[in-house]
PDB file of C-alpha atoms in Angstrom:
ATOM      1  CA  ASP A   1      -0.014   0.062  -0.012  1.00 67.00           C
ATOM      2  CA  GLN A   2       1.754   3.042  -1.182  1.00 79.00           C
ATOM      3  CA  GLN A   3       0.759   5.970   0.731  1.00 91.00           C
ATOM      4  CA  VAL A   4       2.866   8.585  -1.105  1.00 94.00           C
ATOM      5  CA  LYS A   5       3.136   8.131  -4.889  1.00 93.00           C
ATOM      6  CA  GLN A   6       5.190   9.865  -7.515  1.00 95.00           C
ATOM      7  CA  ASN A   7       3.788   8.662 -10.811  1.00 91.00           C
ATOM      8  CA  SER A   8       6.288   9.937 -13.057  1.00 94.00           C
ATOM      9  CA  PRO A   9       9.453   7.875 -12.863  1.00 92.00           C
ATOM     10  CA  SER A  10      11.397  10.261 -15.004  1.00 95.00           C
ATOM     11  CA  LEU A  11      11.281  13.760 -16.537  1.00 96.00           C
ATOM     12  CA  SER A  12      13.463  15.879 -18.940  1.00 97.00           C
ATOM     13  CA  VAL A  13      13.562  19.478 -19.128  1.00 97.00           C
ATOM     14  CA  GLN A  14      15.530  22.093 -20.976  1.00 97.00           C
ATOM     15  CA  GLU A  15      17.884  24.067 -19.169  1.00 97.00           C
ATOM     16  CA  GLY A  16      16.352  27.483 -18.151  1.00 97.00           C
ATOM     17  CA  ARG A  17      12.700  26.116 -18.183  1.00 97.00           C
ATOM     18  CA  ILE A  18      10.518  24.994 -15.326  1.00 98.00           C
ATOM     19  CA  SER A  19      10.642  21.624 -13.872  1.00 98.00           C
ATOM     20  CA  ILE A  20       7.538  20.355 -12.172  1.00 98.00           C
ATOM     21  CA  LEU A  21       7.591  17.277 -10.058  1.00 98.00           C
ATOM     22  CA  ASN A  22       4.420  15.848  -8.642  1.00 98.00           C
ATOM     23  CA  CYS A  23       3.402  13.877  -5.668  1.00 97.00           C
ATOM     24  CA  ASP A  24       0.136  12.356  -4.372  1.00 97.00           C
ATOM     25  CA  TYR A  25      -0.670  10.810  -1.024  1.00 97.00           C
ATOM     26  CA  THR A  26      -3.723   8.988   0.329  1.00 96.00           C
ATOM     27  CA  ASN A  27      -3.303   9.527   4.002  1.00 94.00           C
ATOM     28  CA  SER A  28      -5.288  12.573   5.214  1.00 94.00           C
ATOM     29  CA  MET A  29      -3.538  12.517   8.478  1.00 93.00           C
ATOM     30  CA  PHE A  30      -0.279  13.590   6.774  1.00 94.00           C
ATOM     31  CA  ASP A  31       0.630  17.237   7.762  1.00 93.00           C
ATOM     32  CA  TYR A  32       4.118  17.794   6.992  1.00 93.00           C
ATOM     33  CA  PHE A  33       5.807  17.210   3.705  1.00 95.00           C
ATOM     34  CA  LEU A  34       9.376  17.384   2.381  1.00 94.00           C
ATOM     35  CA  TRP A  35      11.324  17.069  -0.872  1.00 96.00           C
ATOM     36  CA  TYR A  36      14.679  15.549  -1.036  1.00 96.00           C
ATOM     37  CA  LYS A  37      17.200  15.497  -3.850  1.00 96.00           C
ATOM     38  CA  LYS A  38      19.500  12.416  -4.377  1.00 93.00           C
ATOM     39  CA  TYR A  39      22.525  11.830  -6.523  1.00 92.00           C
ATOM     40  CA  PRO A  40      23.735   8.363  -7.376  1.00 87.00           C
ATOM     41  CA  ALA A  41      25.642   6.460  -4.561  1.00 85.00           C
ATOM     42  CA  GLU A  42      24.878   9.171  -2.222  1.00 89.00           C
ATOM     43  CA  GLY A  43      22.385   9.951   0.645  1.00 91.00           C
ATOM     44  CA  PRO A  44      19.313  12.201  -0.132  1.00 93.00           C
ATOM     45  CA  THR A  45      19.605  15.832   1.015  1.00 93.00           C
ATOM     46  CA  PHE A  46      16.857  17.947   2.084  1.00 92.00           C
ATOM     47  CA  LEU A  47      15.541  20.604  -0.266  1.00 95.00           C
ATOM     48  CA  ILE A  48      12.343  22.169   0.978  1.00 95.00           C
ATOM     49  CA  SER A  49       9.395  21.450   3.265  1.00 93.00           C
ATOM     50  CA  ILE A  50       5.794  22.566   3.897  1.00 94.00           C
ATOM     51  CA  SER A  51       3.345  22.328   6.554  1.00 93.00           C
ATOM     52  CA  SER A  52      -0.281  21.580   5.888  1.00 93.00           C
ATOM     53  CA  ILE A  53      -1.170  25.040   7.401  1.00 94.00           C
ATOM     54  CA  LYS A  54       0.374  26.496   4.282  1.00 94.00           C
ATOM     55  CA  ASP A  55      -0.243  25.930   0.633  1.00 95.00           C
ATOM     56  CA  LYS A  56       3.050  27.365  -0.835  1.00 97.00           C
ATOM     57  CA  ASN A  57       6.555  27.762   0.397  1.00 96.00           C
ATOM     58  CA  GLU A  58       9.391  29.212  -1.604  1.00 96.00           C
ATOM     59  CA  ASP A  59      13.254  28.954  -1.296  1.00 95.00           C
ATOM     60  CA  GLY A  60      15.195  30.509  -4.094  1.00 97.00           C
ATOM     61  CA  ARG A  61      14.534  28.624  -7.295  1.00 97.00           C
ATOM     62  CA  PHE A  62      12.399  25.875  -5.414  1.00 97.00           C
ATOM     63  CA  THR A  63       8.786  26.298  -4.671  1.00 98.00           C
ATOM     64  CA  VAL A  64       6.541  23.581  -3.063  1.00 98.00           C
ATOM     65  CA  PHE A  65       2.757  23.804  -3.502  1.00 98.00           C
ATOM     66  CA  LEU A  66       0.256  21.824  -1.353  1.00 98.00           C
ATOM     67  CA  ASN A  67      -3.270  21.145  -2.323  1.00 97.00           C
ATOM     68  CA  LYS A  68      -4.754  19.406   0.521  1.00 96.00           C
ATOM     69  CA  SER A  69      -8.270  18.808  -0.857  1.00 96.00           C
ATOM     70  CA  ALA A  70      -6.560  16.975  -3.852  1.00 97.00           C
ATOM     71  CA  LYS A  71      -3.882  15.390  -1.477  1.00 97.00           C
ATOM     72  CA  HIS A  72      -1.358  16.644  -4.005  1.00 97.00           C
ATOM     73  CA  LEU A  73       1.928  18.532  -3.612  1.00 97.00           C
ATOM     74  CA  SER A  74       4.312  19.640  -6.485  1.00 98.00           C
ATOM     75  CA  LEU A  75       7.821  21.057  -6.543  1.00 98.00           C
ATOM     76  CA  HIS A  76       8.644  23.710  -9.081  1.00 98.00           C
ATOM     77  CA  ILE A  77      12.188  24.429  -9.940  1.00 98.00           C
ATOM     78  CA  VAL A  78      12.859  27.532 -12.009  1.00 97.00           C
ATOM     79  CA  PRO A  79      14.908  28.117 -13.752  1.00 97.00           C
ATOM     80  CA  SER A  80      16.101  24.419 -14.073  1.00 98.00           C
ATOM     81  CA  GLN A  81      19.923  23.973 -14.292  1.00 97.00           C
ATOM     82  CA  PRO A  82      21.949  20.877 -15.360  1.00 96.00           C
ATOM     83  CA  GLY A  83      23.058  20.592 -11.726  1.00 95.00           C
ATOM     84  CA  ASP A  84      19.557  19.826 -10.829  1.00 97.00           C
ATOM     85  CA  SER A  85      19.720  16.576 -12.592  1.00 97.00           C
ATOM     86  CA  ALA A  86      19.078  13.999  -9.777  1.00 96.00           C
ATOM     87  CA  VAL A  87      16.243  11.814  -8.301  1.00 95.00           C
ATOM     88  CA  TYR A  88      13.755  13.658  -6.283  1.00 97.00           C
ATOM     89  CA  PHE A  89      11.629  12.188  -3.376  1.00 96.00           C
ATOM     90  CA  CYS A  90       8.758  13.623  -1.671  1.00 96.00           C
ATOM     91  CA  ALA A  91       8.071  12.454   1.750  1.00 95.00           C
ATOM     92  CA  ALA A  92       5.132  12.818   4.358  1.00 94.00           C
ATOM     93  CA  SER A  93       4.530  12.369   7.994  1.00 92.00           C
ATOM     94  CA  SER A  94       1.720  13.021  10.480  1.00 90.00           C
ATOM     95  CA  SER A  95       2.031  14.659  13.821  1.00 84.00           C
ATOM     96  CA  GLY A  96       2.679  12.085  16.602  1.00 77.00           C
ATOM     97  CA  THR A  97       4.695   9.705  14.379  1.00 80.00           C
ATOM     98  CA  TYR A  98       8.297   9.595  14.251  1.00 78.00           C
ATOM     99  CA  LYS A  99       8.643   8.735  10.643  1.00 87.00           C
ATOM    100  CA  TYR A 100       8.483   9.926   7.090  1.00 91.00           C
ATOM    101  CA  ILE A 101       6.846   7.795   4.151  1.00 92.00           C
ATOM    102  CA  PHE A 102       8.781   8.322   0.925  1.00 93.00           C
ATOM    103  CA  GLY A 103       7.515   8.200  -2.579  1.00 93.00           C
ATOM    104  CA  THR A 104       9.265   6.047  -5.253  1.00 91.00           C
ATOM    105  CA  GLY A 105      11.208   9.142  -6.734  1.00 94.00           C
ATOM    106  CA  THR A 106      11.217  10.981  -9.940  1.00 96.00           C
ATOM    107  CA  ARG A 107      14.382  11.114 -11.994  1.00 96.00           C
ATOM    108  CA  LEU A 108      14.905  14.645 -13.322  1.00 97.00           C
ATOM    109  CA  LYS A 109      17.149  15.314 -16.196  1.00 97.00           C
ATOM    110  CA  VAL A 110      17.844  19.013 -17.215  1.00 97.00           C
ATOM    111  CA  LEU A 111      19.207  19.251 -20.599  1.00 96.00           C
ATOM    112  CA  ALA A 112      21.808  21.801 -21.430  1.00 90.00           C
TER     113      ALA A 112
ATOM    114  CA  SER B   1      27.421  20.783  14.206  1.00 81.00           C
ATOM    115  CA  GLN B   2      25.812  17.300  13.760  1.00 82.00           C
ATOM    116  CA  THR B   3      27.294  14.709  11.612  1.00 89.00           C
ATOM    117  CA  ILE B   4      26.346  11.154  10.582  1.00 93.00           C
ATOM    118  CA  HIS B   5      28.613   8.465   9.623  1.00 93.00           C
ATOM    119  CA  GLN B   6      27.701   5.295   7.818  1.00 94.00           C
ATOM    120  CA  TRP B   7      29.993   2.519   6.703  1.00 91.00           C
ATOM    121  CA  PRO B   8      30.983   0.670   4.770  1.00 92.00           C
ATOM    122  CA  ALA B   9      30.236   2.420   1.568  1.00 92.00           C
ATOM    123  CA  THR B  10      30.101  -0.822  -0.541  1.00 94.00           C
ATOM    124  CA  LEU B  11      29.896  -4.282   0.451  1.00 96.00           C
ATOM    125  CA  VAL B  12      29.638  -7.593  -1.545  1.00 97.00           C
ATOM    126  CA  GLN B  13      28.602 -10.473   0.572  1.00 97.00           C
ATOM    127  CA  PRO B  14      27.690 -14.280  -0.447  1.00 97.00           C
ATOM    128  CA  VAL B  15      24.227 -15.523   0.082  1.00 97.00           C
ATOM    129  CA  GLY B  16      23.896 -17.065   3.625  1.00 96.00           C
ATOM    130  CA  SER B  17      26.578 -14.816   5.214  1.00 97.00           C
ATOM    131  CA  PRO B  18      25.884 -12.417   8.099  1.00 96.00           C
ATOM    132  CA  LEU B  19      25.727  -8.593   7.957  1.00 96.00           C
ATOM    133  CA  SER B  20      26.513  -5.687  10.031  1.00 96.00           C
ATOM    134  CA  LEU B  21      26.103  -2.177   8.952  1.00 96.00           C
ATOM    135  CA  GLU B  22      26.835   0.619  11.418  1.00 95.00           C
ATOM    136  CA  CYS B  23      25.761   4.173  11.796  1.00 96.00           C
ATOM    137  CA  THR B  24      26.847   6.791  14.222  1.00 96.00           C
ATOM    138  CA  VAL B  25      25.608  10.318  14.738  1.00 95.00           C
ATOM    139  CA  GLU B  26      27.762  13.061  16.394  1.00 94.00           C
ATOM    140  CA  GLY B  27      27.014  16.330  17.828  1.00 92.00           C
ATOM    141  CA  THR B  28      23.435  15.556  19.276  1.00 90.00           C
ATOM    142  CA  SER B  29      21.727  13.746  21.964  1.00 89.00           C
ATOM    143  CA  ASN B  30      18.872  11.284  21.947  1.00 91.00           C
ATOM    144  CA  PRO B  31      18.358  11.482  18.205  1.00 93.00           C
ATOM    145  CA  ASN B  32      15.621   9.537  16.421  1.00 92.00           C
ATOM    146  CA  LEU B  33      17.374   7.120  14.127  1.00 95.00           C
ATOM    147  CA  TYR B  34      16.210   5.439  10.979  1.00 95.00           C
ATOM    148  CA  TRP B  35      17.330   2.715   8.472  1.00 96.00           C
ATOM    149  CA  TYR B  36      15.983   2.979   5.097  1.00 94.00           C
ATOM    150  CA  ARG B  37      16.514   0.695   1.897  1.00 94.00           C
ATOM    151  CA  GLN B  38      16.485   2.063  -1.626  1.00 90.00           C
ATOM    152  CA  ALA B  39      15.687  -0.936  -3.999  1.00 80.00           C
ATOM    153  CA  ALA B  40      15.151  -0.611  -7.769  1.00 73.00           C
ATOM    154  CA  GLY B  41      11.600   0.812  -8.523  1.00 68.00           C
ATOM    155  CA  ARG B  42      10.853   0.881  -4.783  1.00 72.00           C
ATOM    156  CA  GLY B  43      11.770   4.369  -3.725  1.00 83.00           C
ATOM    157  CA  LEU B  44      13.010   4.788  -0.161  1.00 90.00           C
ATOM    158  CA  GLN B  45      11.598   2.176   2.210  1.00 90.00           C
ATOM    159  CA  LEU B  46      11.713   2.429   5.854  1.00 92.00           C
ATOM    160  CA  LEU B  47      12.946  -0.794   7.446  1.00 94.00           C
ATOM    161  CA  PHE B  48      13.473   0.400  11.201  1.00 95.00           C
ATOM    162  CA  TYR B  49      13.392   3.399  13.448  1.00 93.00           C
ATOM    163  CA  SER B  50      14.467   4.089  17.171  1.00 94.00           C
ATOM    164  CA  VAL B  51      13.572   6.732  19.433  1.00 91.00           C
ATOM    165  CA  GLY B  52      15.846   5.706  22.188  1.00 92.00           C
ATOM    166  CA  ILE B  53      18.457   3.077  23.354  1.00 94.00           C
ATOM    167  CA  GLY B  54      16.990  -0.348  23.156  1.00 91.00           C
ATOM    168  CA  GLN B  55      13.749   0.749  21.299  1.00 93.00           C
ATOM    169  CA  ILE B  56      13.380  -0.541  17.851  1.00 94.00           C
ATOM    170  CA  SER B  57      10.335  -0.496  15.642  1.00 91.00           C
ATOM    171  CA  SER B  58      10.114  -2.565  12.737  1.00 90.00           C
ATOM    172  CA  GLU B  59       8.220  -1.383   9.668  1.00 86.00           C
ATOM    173  CA  VAL B  60       8.287  -4.442   7.368  1.00 79.00           C
ATOM    174  CA  PRO B  61       8.816  -8.139   8.005  1.00 70.00           C
ATOM    175  CA  GLN B  62      12.090  -9.178   6.486  1.00 79.00           C
ATOM    176  CA  ASN B  63      15.422 -11.011   6.937  1.00 88.00           C
ATOM    177  CA  LEU B  64      16.964  -8.175   8.860  1.00 93.00           C
ATOM    178  CA  SER B  65      17.091  -6.663  12.360  1.00 95.00           C
ATOM    179  CA  ALA B  66      18.372  -3.444  13.934  1.00 96.00           C
ATOM    180  CA  SER B  67      19.802  -2.686  17.369  1.00 96.00           C
ATOM    181  CA  ARG B  68      20.720   0.543  19.193  1.00 96.00           C
ATOM    182  CA  PRO B  69      23.236  -0.163  21.873  1.00 95.00           C
ATOM    183  CA  GLN B  70      24.217   3.201  22.468  1.00 95.00           C
ATOM    184  CA  ASP B  71      22.457   6.555  22.184  1.00 95.00           C
ATOM    185  CA  ARG B  72      24.007   7.566  18.892  1.00 95.00           C
ATOM    186  CA  GLN B  73      24.709   4.188  17.360  1.00 96.00           C
ATOM    187  CA  PHE B  74      22.378   2.253  15.122  1.00 97.00           C
ATOM    188  CA  ILE B  75      23.152  -1.071  13.789  1.00 97.00           C
ATOM    189  CA  LEU B  76      21.661  -3.047  10.979  1.00 96.00           C
ATOM    190  CA  SER B  77      22.099  -6.951  10.926  1.00 96.00           C
ATOM    191  CA  SER B  78      21.338 -10.132   9.368  1.00 95.00           C
ATOM    192  CA  LYS B  79      22.215 -13.584  10.356  1.00 95.00           C
ATOM    193  CA  LYS B  80      21.911 -15.027   6.810  1.00 96.00           C
ATOM    194  CA  LEU B  81      21.736 -12.860   3.723  1.00 96.00           C
ATOM    195  CA  LEU B  82      19.420 -13.401   0.996  1.00 94.00           C
ATOM    196  CA  LEU B  83      19.780 -12.394  -2.779  1.00 94.00           C
ATOM    197  CA  SER B  84      16.693  -9.870  -2.125  1.00 91.00           C
ATOM    198  CA  ASP B  85      18.561  -8.154   0.512  1.00 93.00           C
ATOM    199  CA  SER B  86      20.754  -6.430  -2.049  1.00 93.00           C
ATOM    200  CA  GLY B  87      19.996  -2.627  -2.191  1.00 92.00           C
ATOM    201  CA  PHE B  88      21.300   0.768  -1.026  1.00 93.00           C
ATOM    202  CA  TYR B  89      21.000   1.279   2.715  1.00 96.00           C
ATOM    203  CA  LEU B  90      20.617   4.599   4.295  1.00 96.00           C
ATOM    204  CA  CYS B  91      20.906   5.527   7.762  1.00 96.00           C
ATOM    205  CA  ALA B  92      19.148   8.797   8.931  1.00 95.00           C
ATOM    206  CA  TRP B  93      18.660  10.888  12.053  1.00 94.00           C
ATOM    207  CA  SER B  94      16.290  13.489  13.115  1.00 90.00           C
ATOM    208  CA  PRO B  95      16.019  15.580  16.473  1.00 86.00           C
ATOM    209  CA  THR B  96      14.089  14.101  19.185  1.00 76.00           C
ATOM    210  CA  GLY B  97      10.594  15.510  19.895  1.00 64.00           C
ATOM    211  CA  GLY B  98       9.664  16.543  16.482  1.00 57.00           C
ATOM    212  CA  LEU B  99       9.962  15.827  12.835  1.00 59.00           C
ATOM    213  CA  ARG B 100      11.422  18.536  10.670  1.00 70.00           C
ATOM    214  CA  GLY B 101      13.190  16.213   8.321  1.00 78.00           C
ATOM    215  CA  TYR B 102      15.981  13.758   8.419  1.00 87.00           C
ATOM    216  CA  THR B 103      19.760  14.201   7.832  1.00 91.00           C
ATOM    217  CA  PHE B 104      20.826  11.074   5.896  1.00 94.00           C
ATOM    218  CA  GLY B 105      24.117   9.281   5.882  1.00 94.00           C
ATOM    219  CA  SER B 106      26.022   8.541   2.621  1.00 93.00           C
ATOM    220  CA  GLY B 107      24.741   5.015   2.134  1.00 94.00           C
ATOM    221  CA  THR B 108      25.933   1.548   1.855  1.00 95.00           C
ATOM    222  CA  ARG B 109      25.671  -0.239  -1.457  1.00 94.00           C
ATOM    223  CA  LEU B 110      25.035  -3.952  -0.595  1.00 95.00           C
ATOM    224  CA  THR B 111      25.334  -6.653  -3.294  1.00 95.00           C
ATOM    225  CA  VAL B 112      24.523 -10.097  -2.214  1.00 95.00           C
ATOM    226  CA  VAL B 113      25.920 -12.660  -4.744  1.00 96.00           C
TER     227      VAL B 113
END
C-alpha cells in the first residue's frame, strides 16, 4: 500500500525552463511534507518542506505547492539547471509519528 | 554541528553470510534514528526506526534486524543474507521530539551474490 506516490518515474526539461515534479498521497493525516534530492551513490539531501497549514513555500529557485483537498503536492524548480539533474523524493509524515513515508522518486534530467 | 557516519560504503557478501552495517551520529543527544533501503523501483522504504536506546520499531517483515546499543549508534544486521537483501541502505537521524526532516548518511551499497 503506497501512501505516497510519484507517478512519473522520469522527467526531462531544457535548461532554463521550469521543472514540475508531482506527488500524491492517500493518508489525510499527513501534515508535513518534504522534498529531497538524491545523486547516485549518495544519501538524499533536504530541499524544502511545507506544513499543512500553508499552501506554498518558496526557497530560491524551489517552490513547493500543497493542495490538501486533492492530496497533492508539487515541486517547481525555475529556472532549471543541469546540476538539478537527480532523483527527487517527496516524503510525508503525520504529527505524533516519528517517521516519514517516501515516494518512489522521479528522475529529473535537465538538458543543456 | 551534527554529523552522521555510515560504513562501509560498499559491500559484496555471499548468500547466507551475516551482515552488520553501522551508523553513528555526532553532535546531538537522543536522536531518532532510521534505516531505509532503496531498491530498484521501490523508492526509499523505511525498515526500522528507534526513538531511544534499546527501542526498535520494525516497519516491514524481513530478513533483517536492528539494534541501538548506544544513544548515537544504530546497527543493521542479518544472520543469513538473501539475494533480495541487495540494495542501497541509508541511515538517517532527526532531532528528538519533533520531525522536521532527516539528515541522511552517505549510504551503503550492498550486493548479495
